[in-house]
PDB file of C-alpha atoms in Angstrom:
ATOM      1  CA  UNK A   1     -53.145  29.232  21.137  1.00  0.00           C
ATOM      2  CA  UNK A   2     -54.495  29.399  24.697  1.00  0.00           C
ATOM      3  CA  UNK A   3     -58.087  28.996  23.520  1.00  0.00           C
ATOM      4  CA  UNK A   4     -57.183  25.737  21.735  1.00  0.00           C
ATOM      5  CA  UNK A   5     -55.392  24.544  24.860  1.00  0.00           C
ATOM      6  CA  UNK A   6     -58.403  25.314  27.076  1.00  0.00           C
ATOM      7  CA  UNK A   7     -60.692  23.405  24.720  1.00  0.00           C
ATOM      8  CA  UNK A   8     -58.327  20.453  24.759  1.00  0.00           C
ATOM      9  CA  UNK A   9     -58.250  20.542  28.557  1.00  0.00           C
ATOM     10  CA  UNK A  10     -62.049  20.384  28.723  1.00  0.00           C
ATOM     11  CA  UNK A  11     -62.116  17.489  26.268  1.00  0.00           C
ATOM     12  CA  UNK A  12     -59.486  15.617  28.269  1.00  0.00           C
ATOM     13  CA  UNK A  13     -61.462  16.013  31.484  1.00  0.00           C
ATOM     14  CA  UNK A  14     -64.678  15.053  29.716  1.00  0.00           C
ATOM     15  CA  UNK A  15     -63.154  11.815  28.443  1.00  0.00           C
ATOM     16  CA  UNK A  16     -61.779  10.693  31.845  1.00  0.00           C
ATOM     17  CA  UNK A  17     -63.130  10.625  35.411  1.00  0.00           C
ATOM     18  CA  UNK A  18     -60.283  12.837  36.671  1.00  0.00           C
ATOM     19  CA  UNK A  19     -56.711  13.825  35.865  1.00  0.00           C
ATOM     20  CA  UNK A  20     -53.839  15.058  37.983  1.00  0.00           C
ATOM     21  CA  UNK A  21     -52.096  18.344  37.265  1.00  0.00           C
ATOM     22  CA  UNK A  22     -49.026  16.375  36.149  1.00  0.00           C
ATOM     23  CA  UNK A  23     -51.073  14.288  33.689  1.00  0.00           C
ATOM     24  CA  UNK A  24     -52.734  17.382  32.228  1.00  0.00           C
ATOM     25  CA  UNK A  25     -49.400  19.174  31.994  1.00  0.00           C
ATOM     26  CA  UNK A  26     -47.928  16.252  30.062  1.00  0.00           C
ATOM     27  CA  UNK A  27     -50.903  16.051  27.674  1.00  0.00           C
ATOM     28  CA  UNK A  28     -50.997  19.817  27.082  1.00  0.00           C
ATOM     29  CA  UNK A  29     -47.201  20.210  27.040  1.00  0.00           C
ATOM     30  CA  UNK A  30     -47.243  23.015  29.622  1.00  0.00           C
ATOM     31  CA  UNK A  31     -46.206  23.396  33.250  1.00  0.00           C
ATOM     32  CA  UNK A  32     -48.410  22.396  36.203  1.00  0.00           C
ATOM     33  CA  UNK A  33     -48.646  26.075  37.132  1.00  0.00           C
ATOM     34  CA  UNK A  34     -50.134  26.791  33.695  1.00  0.00           C
ATOM     35  CA  UNK A  35     -52.641  23.971  34.258  1.00  0.00           C
ATOM     36  CA  UNK A  36     -53.720  25.623  37.510  1.00  0.00           C
ATOM     37  CA  UNK A  37     -54.212  28.986  35.784  1.00  0.00           C
ATOM     38  CA  UNK A  38     -56.119  27.378  32.904  1.00  0.00           C
ATOM     39  CA  UNK A  39     -58.428  25.518  35.318  1.00  0.00           C
ATOM     40  CA  UNK A  40     -59.177  28.803  37.073  1.00  0.00           C
ATOM     41  CA  UNK A  41     -59.889  30.505  33.746  1.00  0.00           C
ATOM     42  CA  UNK A  42     -62.308  27.734  32.748  1.00  0.00           C
ATOM     43  CA  UNK A  43     -64.076  27.957  36.086  1.00  0.00           C
ATOM     44  CA  UNK A  44     -64.484  31.725  35.715  1.00  0.00           C
ATOM     45  CA  UNK A  45     -65.902  31.117  32.220  1.00  0.00           C
ATOM     46  CA  UNK A  46     -68.625  28.851  33.646  1.00  0.00           C
ATOM     47  CA  UNK A  47     -67.052  25.453  32.975  1.00  0.00           C
ATOM     48  CA  UNK A  48     -67.463  23.444  36.228  1.00  0.00           C
ATOM     49  CA  UNK A  49     -63.863  22.339  36.752  1.00  0.00           C
ATOM     50  CA  UNK A  50     -63.369  21.066  40.292  1.00  0.00           C
ATOM     51  CA  UNK A  51     -59.991  20.544  41.938  1.00  0.00           C
ATOM     52  CA  UNK A  52     -59.661  17.720  44.450  1.00  0.00           C
ATOM     53  CA  UNK A  53     -56.940  18.524  46.943  1.00  0.00           C
ATOM     54  CA  UNK A  54     -54.518  16.061  48.457  1.00  0.00           C
ATOM     55  CA  UNK A  55     -52.191  13.329  47.323  1.00  0.00           C
ATOM     56  CA  UNK A  56     -54.800  11.462  45.253  1.00  0.00           C
ATOM     57  CA  UNK A  57     -56.412  14.668  44.042  1.00  0.00           C
ATOM     58  CA  UNK A  58     -56.780  16.053  40.581  1.00  0.00           C
ATOM     59  CA  UNK A  59     -59.128  17.912  38.277  1.00  0.00           C
ATOM     60  CA  UNK A  60     -62.562  16.751  37.135  1.00  0.00           C
ATOM     61  CA  UNK A  61     -65.767  18.071  35.642  1.00  0.00           C
ATOM     62  CA  UNK A  62     -68.817  18.051  37.900  1.00  0.00           C
ATOM     63  CA  UNK A  63     -72.544  17.887  37.299  1.00  0.00           C
ATOM     64  CA  UNK A  64     -72.328  15.697  34.184  1.00  0.00           C
ATOM     65  CA  UNK A  65     -71.005  18.637  32.188  1.00  0.00           C
ATOM     66  CA  UNK A  66     -70.752  17.964  28.452  1.00  0.00           C
ATOM     67  CA  UNK A  67     -69.146  20.261  25.914  1.00  0.00           C
ATOM     68  CA  UNK A  68     -70.465  20.568  22.392  1.00  0.00           C
ATOM     69  CA  UNK A  69     -67.060  21.423  21.004  1.00  0.00           C
ATOM     70  CA  UNK A  70     -66.568  17.923  19.586  1.00  0.00           C
ATOM     71  CA  UNK A  71     -67.150  18.590  15.898  1.00  0.00           C
ATOM     72  CA  UNK A  72     -64.270  17.375  13.750  1.00  0.00           C
ATOM     73  CA  UNK A  73     -62.490  19.752  11.422  1.00  0.00           C
ATOM     74  CA  UNK A  74     -61.687  18.464   7.941  1.00  0.00           C
ATOM     75  CA  UNK A  75     -57.997  17.903   8.636  1.00  0.00           C
ATOM     76  CA  UNK A  76     -58.809  16.078  11.869  1.00  0.00           C
ATOM     77  CA  UNK A  77     -61.367  13.856  10.151  1.00  0.00           C
ATOM     78  CA  UNK A  78     -58.879  12.920   7.412  1.00  0.00           C
ATOM     79  CA  UNK A  79     -56.097  12.250   9.902  1.00  0.00           C
ATOM     80  CA  UNK A  80     -58.396  10.080  12.019  1.00  0.00           C
ATOM     81  CA  UNK A  81     -58.520   7.456   9.277  1.00  0.00           C
ATOM     82  CA  UNK A  82     -54.709   7.177   9.488  1.00  0.00           C
ATOM     83  CA  UNK A  83     -54.608   6.866  13.273  1.00  0.00           C
ATOM     84  CA  UNK A  84     -53.286   3.306  13.025  1.00  0.00           C
ATOM     85  CA  UNK A  85     -50.053   4.691  11.552  1.00  0.00           C
ATOM     86  CA  UNK A  86     -48.637   6.979  14.261  1.00  0.00           C
ATOM     87  CA  UNK A  87     -45.175   7.062  12.689  1.00  0.00           C
ATOM     88  CA  UNK A  88     -46.557   7.956   9.269  1.00  0.00           C
ATOM     89  CA  UNK A  89     -48.749  10.692  10.769  1.00  0.00           C
ATOM     90  CA  UNK A  90     -45.751  12.170  12.550  1.00  0.00           C
ATOM     91  CA  UNK A  91     -43.627  12.077   9.396  1.00  0.00           C
ATOM     92  CA  UNK A  92     -46.339  13.877   7.389  1.00  0.00           C
ATOM     93  CA  UNK A  93     -46.861  16.520  10.077  1.00  0.00           C
ATOM     94  CA  UNK A  94     -50.372  15.316  10.978  1.00  0.00           C
ATOM     95  CA  UNK A  95     -49.778  14.028  14.509  1.00  0.00           C
ATOM     96  CA  UNK A  96     -51.468  17.015  16.202  1.00  0.00           C
ATOM     97  CA  UNK A  97     -54.546  16.807  13.984  1.00  0.00           C
ATOM     98  CA  UNK A  98     -54.900  13.086  14.647  1.00  0.00           C
ATOM     99  CA  UNK A  99     -54.468  13.558  18.399  1.00  0.00           C
ATOM    100  CA  UNK A 100     -57.141  16.253  18.434  1.00  0.00           C
ATOM    101  CA  UNK A 101     -59.506  14.092  16.389  1.00  0.00           C
ATOM    102  CA  UNK A 102     -59.078  11.076  18.662  1.00  0.00           C
ATOM    103  CA  UNK A 103     -59.670  13.259  21.698  1.00  0.00           C
ATOM    104  CA  UNK A 104     -62.896  14.671  20.255  1.00  0.00           C
ATOM    105  CA  UNK A 105     -64.148  11.202  19.366  1.00  0.00           C
ATOM    106  CA  UNK A 106     -63.330   9.945  22.865  1.00  0.00           C
ATOM    107  CA  UNK A 107     -65.122  12.898  24.427  1.00  0.00           C
ATOM    108  CA  UNK A 108     -68.225  12.174  22.355  1.00  0.00           C
ATOM    109  CA  UNK A 109     -68.397   8.512  23.410  1.00  0.00           C
ATOM    110  CA  UNK A 110     -70.651   7.223  26.138  1.00  0.00           C
ATOM    111  CA  UNK A 111     -68.827   6.742  29.461  1.00  0.00           C
ATOM    112  CA  UNK A 112     -69.141   2.955  29.105  1.00  0.00           C
ATOM    113  CA  UNK A 113     -67.264   3.086  25.770  1.00  0.00           C
ATOM    114  CA  UNK A 114     -64.440   5.456  26.639  1.00  0.00           C
ATOM    115  CA  UNK A 115     -61.958   2.652  27.167  1.00  0.00           C
ATOM    116  CA  UNK A 116     -62.481   1.440  23.564  1.00  0.00           C
ATOM    117  CA  UNK A 117     -59.509   3.382  22.069  1.00  0.00           C
ATOM    118  CA  UNK A 118     -57.148   2.082  24.770  1.00  0.00           C
ATOM    119  CA  UNK A 119     -58.531  -1.430  24.408  1.00  0.00           C
ATOM    120  CA  UNK A 120     -57.939  -1.401  20.636  1.00  0.00           C
ATOM    121  CA  UNK A 121     -54.438   0.073  20.989  1.00  0.00           C
ATOM    122  CA  UNK A 122     -53.502  -2.704  23.387  1.00  0.00           C
ATOM    123  CA  UNK A 123     -54.578  -5.343  20.899  1.00  0.00           C
ATOM    124  CA  UNK A 124     -53.427  -4.036  17.504  1.00  0.00           C
ATOM    125  CA  UNK A 125     -50.334  -2.267  16.222  1.00  0.00           C
ATOM    126  CA  UNK A 126     -49.223  -1.789  12.623  1.00  0.00           C
ATOM    127  CA  UNK A 127     -45.464  -1.783  12.020  1.00  0.00           C
ATOM    128  CA  UNK A 128     -45.033  -0.863   8.356  1.00  0.00           C
ATOM    129  CA  UNK A 129     -41.229  -0.977   7.811  1.00  0.00           C
ATOM    130  CA  UNK A 130     -39.523  -4.253   6.965  1.00  0.00           C
ATOM    131  CA  UNK A 131     -37.081  -6.117   9.184  1.00  0.00           C
ATOM    132  CA  UNK A 132     -33.342  -5.411   9.374  1.00  0.00           C
ATOM    133  CA  UNK A 133     -33.562  -1.782   8.330  1.00  0.00           C
ATOM    134  CA  UNK A 134     -33.817   1.525  10.108  1.00  0.00           C
ATOM    135  CA  UNK A 135     -36.507   3.597   8.339  1.00  0.00           C
ATOM    136  CA  UNK A 136     -35.565   7.181   7.544  1.00  0.00           C
ATOM    137  CA  UNK A 137     -38.066   9.970   7.052  1.00  0.00           C
ATOM    138  CA  UNK A 138     -37.435  11.729   3.708  1.00  0.00           C
ATOM    139  CA  UNK A 139     -36.439  15.337   4.261  1.00  0.00           C
ATOM    140  CA  UNK A 140     -39.089  16.651   1.849  1.00  0.00           C
ATOM    141  CA  UNK A 141     -41.967  14.387   2.899  1.00  0.00           C
ATOM    142  CA  UNK A 142     -43.837  17.117   4.792  1.00  0.00           C
ATOM    143  CA  UNK A 143     -44.230  19.539   1.836  1.00  0.00           C
ATOM    144  CA  UNK A 144     -45.122  16.651  -0.480  1.00  0.00           C
ATOM    145  CA  UNK A 145     -47.778  15.491   2.009  1.00  0.00           C
ATOM    146  CA  UNK A 146     -49.092  19.059   2.262  1.00  0.00           C
ATOM    147  CA  UNK A 147     -49.487  19.201  -1.516  1.00  0.00           C
ATOM    148  CA  UNK A 148     -51.256  15.818  -1.548  1.00  0.00           C
ATOM    149  CA  UNK A 149     -53.780  16.885   1.080  1.00  0.00           C
ATOM    150  CA  UNK A 150     -54.483  20.265  -0.563  1.00  0.00           C
ATOM    151  CA  UNK A 151     -54.436  19.079  -4.222  1.00  0.00           C
ATOM    152  CA  UNK A 152     -51.703  21.598  -5.077  1.00  0.00           C
ATOM    153  CA  UNK A 153     -49.254  21.566  -7.959  1.00  0.00           C
ATOM    154  CA  UNK A 154     -45.641  20.791  -7.137  1.00  0.00           C
ATOM    155  CA  UNK A 155     -42.483  21.909  -8.916  1.00  0.00           C
ATOM    156  CA  UNK A 156     -39.757  19.437  -8.046  1.00  0.00           C
ATOM    157  CA  UNK A 157     -36.244  18.318  -8.816  1.00  0.00           C
ATOM    158  CA  UNK A 158     -36.008  14.520  -8.898  1.00  0.00           C
ATOM    159  CA  UNK A 159     -32.913  12.301  -8.860  1.00  0.00           C
ATOM    160  CA  UNK A 160     -33.467   9.322 -11.151  1.00  0.00           C
ATOM    161  CA  UNK A 161     -32.009   5.869 -10.606  1.00  0.00           C
ATOM    162  CA  UNK A 162     -29.033   6.687 -12.843  1.00  0.00           C
ATOM    163  CA  UNK A 163     -28.198   9.744 -10.731  1.00  0.00           C
ATOM    164  CA  UNK A 164     -29.385  12.353 -13.242  1.00  0.00           C
ATOM    165  CA  UNK A 165     -31.581  15.136 -11.815  1.00  0.00           C
ATOM    166  CA  UNK A 166     -34.654  16.241 -13.760  1.00  0.00           C
ATOM    167  CA  UNK A 167     -37.275  18.956 -13.344  1.00  0.00           C
ATOM    168  CA  UNK A 168     -40.883  17.853 -12.942  1.00  0.00           C
ATOM    169  CA  UNK A 169     -44.256  19.604 -12.675  1.00  0.00           C
ATOM    170  CA  UNK A 170     -46.477  17.208 -10.751  1.00  0.00           C
ATOM    171  CA  UNK A 171     -50.040  16.774  -9.574  1.00  0.00           C
ATOM    172  CA  UNK A 172     -49.490  14.667  -6.421  1.00  0.00           C
ATOM    173  CA  UNK A 173     -52.489  12.363  -5.957  1.00  0.00           C
ATOM    174  CA  UNK A 174     -51.448  10.117  -3.097  1.00  0.00           C
ATOM    175  CA  UNK A 175     -48.735   8.806  -0.807  1.00  0.00           C
ATOM    176  CA  UNK A 176     -47.826   5.164  -0.263  1.00  0.00           C
ATOM    177  CA  UNK A 177     -45.631   3.763   2.517  1.00  0.00           C
ATOM    178  CA  UNK A 178     -44.158   0.452   1.331  1.00  0.00           C
ATOM    179  CA  UNK A 179     -41.761  -1.465   3.604  1.00  0.00           C
ATOM    180  CA  UNK A 180     -40.496   1.765   5.168  1.00  0.00           C
ATOM    181  CA  UNK A 181     -40.090   3.616   1.847  1.00  0.00           C
ATOM    182  CA  UNK A 182     -42.349   6.549   0.913  1.00  0.00           C
ATOM    183  CA  UNK A 183     -43.675   6.920  -2.639  1.00  0.00           C
ATOM    184  CA  UNK A 184     -45.874   9.595  -4.189  1.00  0.00           C
ATOM    185  CA  UNK A 185     -48.241   8.724  -7.026  1.00  0.00           C
ATOM    186  CA  UNK A 186     -48.550  11.777  -9.241  1.00  0.00           C
ATOM    187  CA  UNK A 187     -49.755  12.850 -12.648  1.00  0.00           C
ATOM    188  CA  UNK A 188     -47.103  14.304 -14.905  1.00  0.00           C
ATOM    189  CA  UNK A 189     -48.561  15.547 -18.165  1.00  0.00           C
ATOM    190  CA  UNK A 190     -51.193  13.041 -19.196  1.00  0.00           C
ATOM    191  CA  UNK A 191     -49.832   9.980 -17.372  1.00  0.00           C
ATOM    192  CA  UNK A 192     -49.593   8.798 -13.782  1.00  0.00           C
ATOM    193  CA  UNK A 193     -46.201   7.839 -12.397  1.00  0.00           C
ATOM    194  CA  UNK A 194     -44.666   6.755  -9.093  1.00  0.00           C
ATOM    195  CA  UNK A 195     -41.758   8.630  -7.468  1.00  0.00           C
ATOM    196  CA  UNK A 196     -39.675   7.797  -4.415  1.00  0.00           C
ATOM    197  CA  UNK A 197     -39.978  10.734  -2.018  1.00  0.00           C
ATOM    198  CA  UNK A 198     -36.389  10.336  -0.784  1.00  0.00           C
ATOM    199  CA  UNK A 199     -35.155  11.088  -4.316  1.00  0.00           C
ATOM    200  CA  UNK A 200     -36.652  14.584  -4.387  1.00  0.00           C
ATOM    201  CA  UNK A 201     -33.871  17.136  -3.988  1.00  0.00           C
ATOM    202  CA  UNK A 202     -36.154  20.182  -4.085  1.00  0.00           C
ATOM    203  CA  UNK A 203     -39.909  20.674  -3.765  1.00  0.00           C
ATOM    204  CA  UNK A 204     -41.915  23.880  -4.189  1.00  0.00           C
ATOM    205  CA  UNK A 205     -45.632  23.687  -3.408  1.00  0.00           C
ATOM    206  CA  UNK A 206     -47.619  26.050  -5.616  1.00  0.00           C
ATOM    207  CA  UNK A 207     -50.660  28.126  -4.708  1.00  0.00           C
ATOM    208  CA  UNK A 208     -52.672  26.765  -7.620  1.00  0.00           C
ATOM    209  CA  UNK A 209     -54.849  23.689  -7.085  1.00  0.00           C
ATOM    210  CA  UNK A 210     -55.335  20.997  -9.703  1.00  0.00           C
ATOM    211  CA  UNK A 211     -58.575  19.228 -10.569  1.00  0.00           C
ATOM    212  CA  UNK A 212     -58.398  15.692  -9.213  1.00  0.00           C
ATOM    213  CA  UNK A 213     -59.490  12.909 -11.561  1.00  0.00           C
ATOM    214  CA  UNK A 214     -62.539  11.380  -9.810  1.00  0.00           C
ATOM    215  CA  UNK A 215     -61.791   7.979 -11.377  1.00  0.00           C
ATOM    216  CA  UNK A 216     -58.308   7.708  -9.888  1.00  0.00           C
ATOM    217  CA  UNK A 217     -58.176   4.884  -7.314  1.00  0.00           C
ATOM    218  CA  UNK A 218     -54.947   4.963  -5.309  1.00  0.00           C
ATOM    219  CA  UNK A 219     -55.002   1.338  -3.996  1.00  0.00           C
ATOM    220  CA  UNK A 220     -55.841  -0.043  -7.453  1.00  0.00           C
ATOM    221  CA  UNK A 221     -53.174   2.114  -9.134  1.00  0.00           C
ATOM    222  CA  UNK A 222     -50.527   1.059  -6.619  1.00  0.00           C
ATOM    223  CA  UNK A 223     -51.396  -2.626  -6.877  1.00  0.00           C
ATOM    224  CA  UNK A 224     -51.152  -2.525 -10.663  1.00  0.00           C
ATOM    225  CA  UNK A 225     -47.862  -0.606 -10.659  1.00  0.00           C
ATOM    226  CA  UNK A 226     -46.357  -2.797  -7.954  1.00  0.00           C
ATOM    227  CA  UNK A 227     -47.198  -5.954  -9.912  1.00  0.00           C
ATOM    228  CA  UNK A 228     -45.867  -4.359 -13.099  1.00  0.00           C
ATOM    229  CA  UNK A 229     -42.631  -3.386 -11.348  1.00  0.00           C
ATOM    230  CA  UNK A 230     -42.182  -6.868  -9.857  1.00  0.00           C
ATOM    231  CA  UNK A 231     -42.550  -8.403 -13.320  1.00  0.00           C
ATOM    232  CA  UNK A 232     -40.273  -5.876 -14.996  1.00  0.00           C
ATOM    233  CA  UNK A 233     -37.241  -6.551 -12.789  1.00  0.00           C
ATOM    234  CA  UNK A 234     -37.313 -10.320 -13.431  1.00  0.00           C
ATOM    235  CA  UNK A 235     -35.290 -10.107 -16.646  1.00  0.00           C
ATOM    236  CA  UNK A 236     -33.370 -13.405 -16.543  1.00  0.00           C
ATOM    237  CA  UNK A 237     -34.299 -17.076 -16.357  1.00  0.00           C
ATOM    238  CA  UNK A 238     -32.449 -19.969 -14.783  1.00  0.00           C
ATOM    239  CA  UNK A 239     -33.140 -23.711 -14.572  1.00  0.00           C
ATOM    240  CA  UNK A 240     -32.971 -25.307 -11.140  1.00  0.00           C
ATOM    241  CA  UNK A 241     -33.489 -28.849  -9.844  1.00  0.00           C
ATOM    242  CA  UNK A 242     -34.927 -28.899  -6.320  1.00  0.00           C
ATOM    243  CA  UNK A 243     -35.386 -31.455  -3.593  1.00  0.00           C
ATOM    244  CA  UNK A 244     -38.718 -31.541  -1.793  1.00  0.00           C
ATOM    245  CA  UNK A 245     -37.270 -29.339   0.954  1.00  0.00           C
ATOM    246  CA  UNK A 246     -35.801 -26.954  -1.639  1.00  0.00           C
ATOM    247  CA  UNK A 247     -39.164 -26.631  -3.365  1.00  0.00           C
ATOM    248  CA  UNK A 248     -40.831 -25.741  -0.058  1.00  0.00           C
ATOM    249  CA  UNK A 249     -38.225 -23.095   0.737  1.00  0.00           C
ATOM    250  CA  UNK A 250     -37.916 -21.542  -2.734  1.00  0.00           C
ATOM    251  CA  UNK A 251     -40.749 -18.971  -2.278  1.00  0.00           C
ATOM    252  CA  UNK A 252     -38.992 -17.672   0.848  1.00  0.00           C
ATOM    253  CA  UNK A 253     -35.628 -16.948  -0.779  1.00  0.00           C
ATOM    254  CA  UNK A 254     -36.718 -15.477  -4.121  1.00  0.00           C
ATOM    255  CA  UNK A 255     -39.699 -13.631  -5.588  1.00  0.00           C
ATOM    256  CA  UNK A 256     -42.725 -15.495  -4.241  1.00  0.00           C
ATOM    257  CA  UNK A 257     -44.939 -15.074  -7.305  1.00  0.00           C
ATOM    258  CA  UNK A 258     -42.154 -16.154  -9.668  1.00  0.00           C
ATOM    259  CA  UNK A 259     -41.326 -19.149  -7.457  1.00  0.00           C
ATOM    260  CA  UNK A 260     -44.935 -20.308  -7.242  1.00  0.00           C
ATOM    261  CA  UNK A 261     -45.360 -19.912 -11.002  1.00  0.00           C
ATOM    262  CA  UNK A 262     -42.174 -21.924 -11.651  1.00  0.00           C
ATOM    263  CA  UNK A 263     -43.155 -24.686  -9.227  1.00  0.00           C
ATOM    264  CA  UNK A 264     -46.628 -24.983 -10.770  1.00  0.00           C
ATOM    265  CA  UNK A 265     -45.045 -25.610 -14.186  1.00  0.00           C
ATOM    266  CA  UNK A 266     -42.164 -27.738 -12.880  1.00  0.00           C
ATOM    267  CA  UNK A 267     -41.308 -31.241 -14.102  1.00  0.00           C
ATOM    268  CA  UNK A 268     -41.016 -33.873 -11.381  1.00  0.00           C
ATOM    269  CA  UNK A 269     -38.737 -36.916 -11.533  1.00  0.00           C
ATOM    270  CA  UNK A 270     -36.464 -38.926  -9.271  1.00  0.00           C
ATOM    271  CA  UNK A 271     -37.800 -37.295  -6.128  1.00  0.00           C
ATOM    272  CA  UNK A 272     -36.908 -33.811  -7.417  1.00  0.00           C
ATOM    273  CA  UNK A 273     -38.602 -31.114  -9.460  1.00  0.00           C
ATOM    274  CA  UNK A 274     -36.963 -29.125 -12.252  1.00  0.00           C
ATOM    275  CA  UNK A 275     -38.181 -25.553 -12.692  1.00  0.00           C
ATOM    276  CA  UNK A 276     -37.505 -22.593 -14.978  1.00  0.00           C
ATOM    277  CA  UNK A 277     -37.299 -19.658 -12.581  1.00  0.00           C
ATOM    278  CA  UNK A 278     -37.466 -15.964 -13.507  1.00  0.00           C
ATOM    279  CA  UNK A 279     -34.926 -13.915 -11.571  1.00  0.00           C
ATOM    280  CA  UNK A 280     -33.697 -10.333 -11.452  1.00  0.00           C
ATOM    281  CA  UNK A 281     -30.202 -11.337 -12.585  1.00  0.00           C
ATOM    282  CA  UNK A 282     -27.716 -14.188 -12.285  1.00  0.00           C
ATOM    283  CA  UNK A 283     -25.906 -12.213  -9.574  1.00  0.00           C
ATOM    284  CA  UNK A 284     -29.087 -11.876  -7.502  1.00  0.00           C
ATOM    285  CA  UNK A 285     -30.026 -15.524  -8.114  1.00  0.00           C
ATOM    286  CA  UNK A 286     -26.615 -16.649  -6.867  1.00  0.00           C
ATOM    287  CA  UNK A 287     -27.114 -14.855  -3.558  1.00  0.00           C
ATOM    288  CA  UNK A 288     -30.683 -16.092  -3.170  1.00  0.00           C
ATOM    289  CA  UNK A 289     -30.186 -19.771  -4.027  1.00  0.00           C
ATOM    290  CA  UNK A 290     -26.906 -20.128  -2.167  1.00  0.00           C
ATOM    291  CA  UNK A 291     -28.973 -20.255   1.008  1.00  0.00           C
ATOM    292  CA  UNK A 292     -30.676 -23.457  -0.177  1.00  0.00           C
ATOM    293  CA  UNK A 293     -27.361 -25.314  -0.187  1.00  0.00           C
ATOM    294  CA  UNK A 294     -27.612 -28.896  -1.497  1.00  0.00           C
ATOM    295  CA  UNK A 295     -31.410 -28.621  -1.771  1.00  0.00           C
ATOM    296  CA  UNK A 296     -31.008 -26.759  -5.102  1.00  0.00           C
ATOM    297  CA  UNK A 297     -28.891 -27.636  -8.146  1.00  0.00           C
ATOM    298  CA  UNK A 298     -28.531 -25.011 -10.871  1.00  0.00           C
ATOM    299  CA  UNK A 299     -28.604 -26.632 -14.308  1.00  0.00           C
ATOM    300  CA  UNK A 300     -28.474 -23.531 -16.518  1.00  0.00           C
ATOM    301  CA  UNK A 301     -27.017 -21.195 -17.537  1.00  0.00           C
ATOM    302  CA  UNK A 302     -23.624 -22.867 -17.537  1.00  0.00           C
ATOM    303  CA  UNK A 303     -21.788 -19.838 -16.141  1.00  0.00           C
ATOM    304  CA  UNK A 304     -24.031 -19.697 -13.089  1.00  0.00           C
ATOM    305  CA  UNK A 305     -23.746 -23.471 -12.561  1.00  0.00           C
ATOM    306  CA  UNK A 306     -19.954 -23.173 -12.601  1.00  0.00           C
ATOM    307  CA  UNK A 307     -20.116 -20.347 -10.095  1.00  0.00           C
ATOM    308  CA  UNK A 308     -22.079 -22.559  -7.700  1.00  0.00           C
ATOM    309  CA  UNK A 309     -19.572 -25.359  -8.290  1.00  0.00           C
ATOM    310  CA  UNK A 310     -16.706 -23.021  -7.387  1.00  0.00           C
ATOM    311  CA  UNK A 311     -18.542 -21.936  -4.258  1.00  0.00           C
ATOM    312  CA  UNK A 312     -19.126 -25.569  -3.302  1.00  0.00           C
ATOM    313  CA  UNK A 313     -15.436 -26.402  -3.806  1.00  0.00           C
ATOM    314  CA  UNK A 314     -14.456 -23.404  -1.728  1.00  0.00           C
ATOM    315  CA  UNK A 315     -16.805 -24.419   1.098  1.00  0.00           C
ATOM    316  CA  UNK A 316     -15.528 -28.002   0.992  1.00  0.00           C
ATOM    317  CA  UNK A 317     -11.929 -26.766   1.205  1.00  0.00           C
ATOM    318  CA  UNK A 318     -12.769 -24.416   4.063  1.00  0.00           C
ATOM    319  CA  UNK A 319     -14.448 -27.097   6.161  1.00  0.00           C
ATOM    320  CA  UNK A 320     -12.219 -30.022   5.211  1.00  0.00           C
TER     321      UNK A 320
END
């Protein structure tokens, strides 16, 4: 534990001109007294750590000292490619590996390039969750992530959409974070499936490793399944007449692909366009199209049209 901390201290000092005891203590998560003892230990070991006294003092390496302890371990190298997702790294238990990897990369850079990580961080940030929701980390994400990284079998209990719990033996191939929700893409038997991580009620990571299919492409698989899922939930069709403003706003209140497809095949006339729109259900369509107000007129089915008429009468009565 101390050896790893001493190495990290050297790398920190190598990547910056100097650091105060307080800054080192914060980075290493120890007390300033421990920093002083560690600096003394490094000096006794031949590492030229110099302490500047006084108010503006701190610790620095002298004589252009360079450590060769910058080789990345496998876990660090893998985590480095996810460094743009600090929240995801933390949730999967990889924050320490990513921090160590970034530090080693920074230490290996030329002095003129050492501000590159800070410069990039100031200019780009990825916020994966959607608006108006507080993302929650699934309780069993860490063991699932461990199994994904190590290619290990998983025995799990999974709660399906209807509430029934089932037992599954899975080969977890990859994790996907979509709008704040974690999914694992896994092989069960001979087929690949997608599971929501927050629906796992129990996960046991086995010792045995599985042989990963070299042809499996996680981004391609997810894109295909996501498109398939989006199509599968659009089980109903309604007919709507839209004003020009309603047509512009339609893709923003309902499924974008379905809206664009409907508009492309729409029939124009009288300054309006009539479209056949695929929707998840009449209930969902009512909530979505209500926001368009008088810019959208539902023509069919009759029951949905009457529901909009009732809503319109109720609004008129309320604001009369």
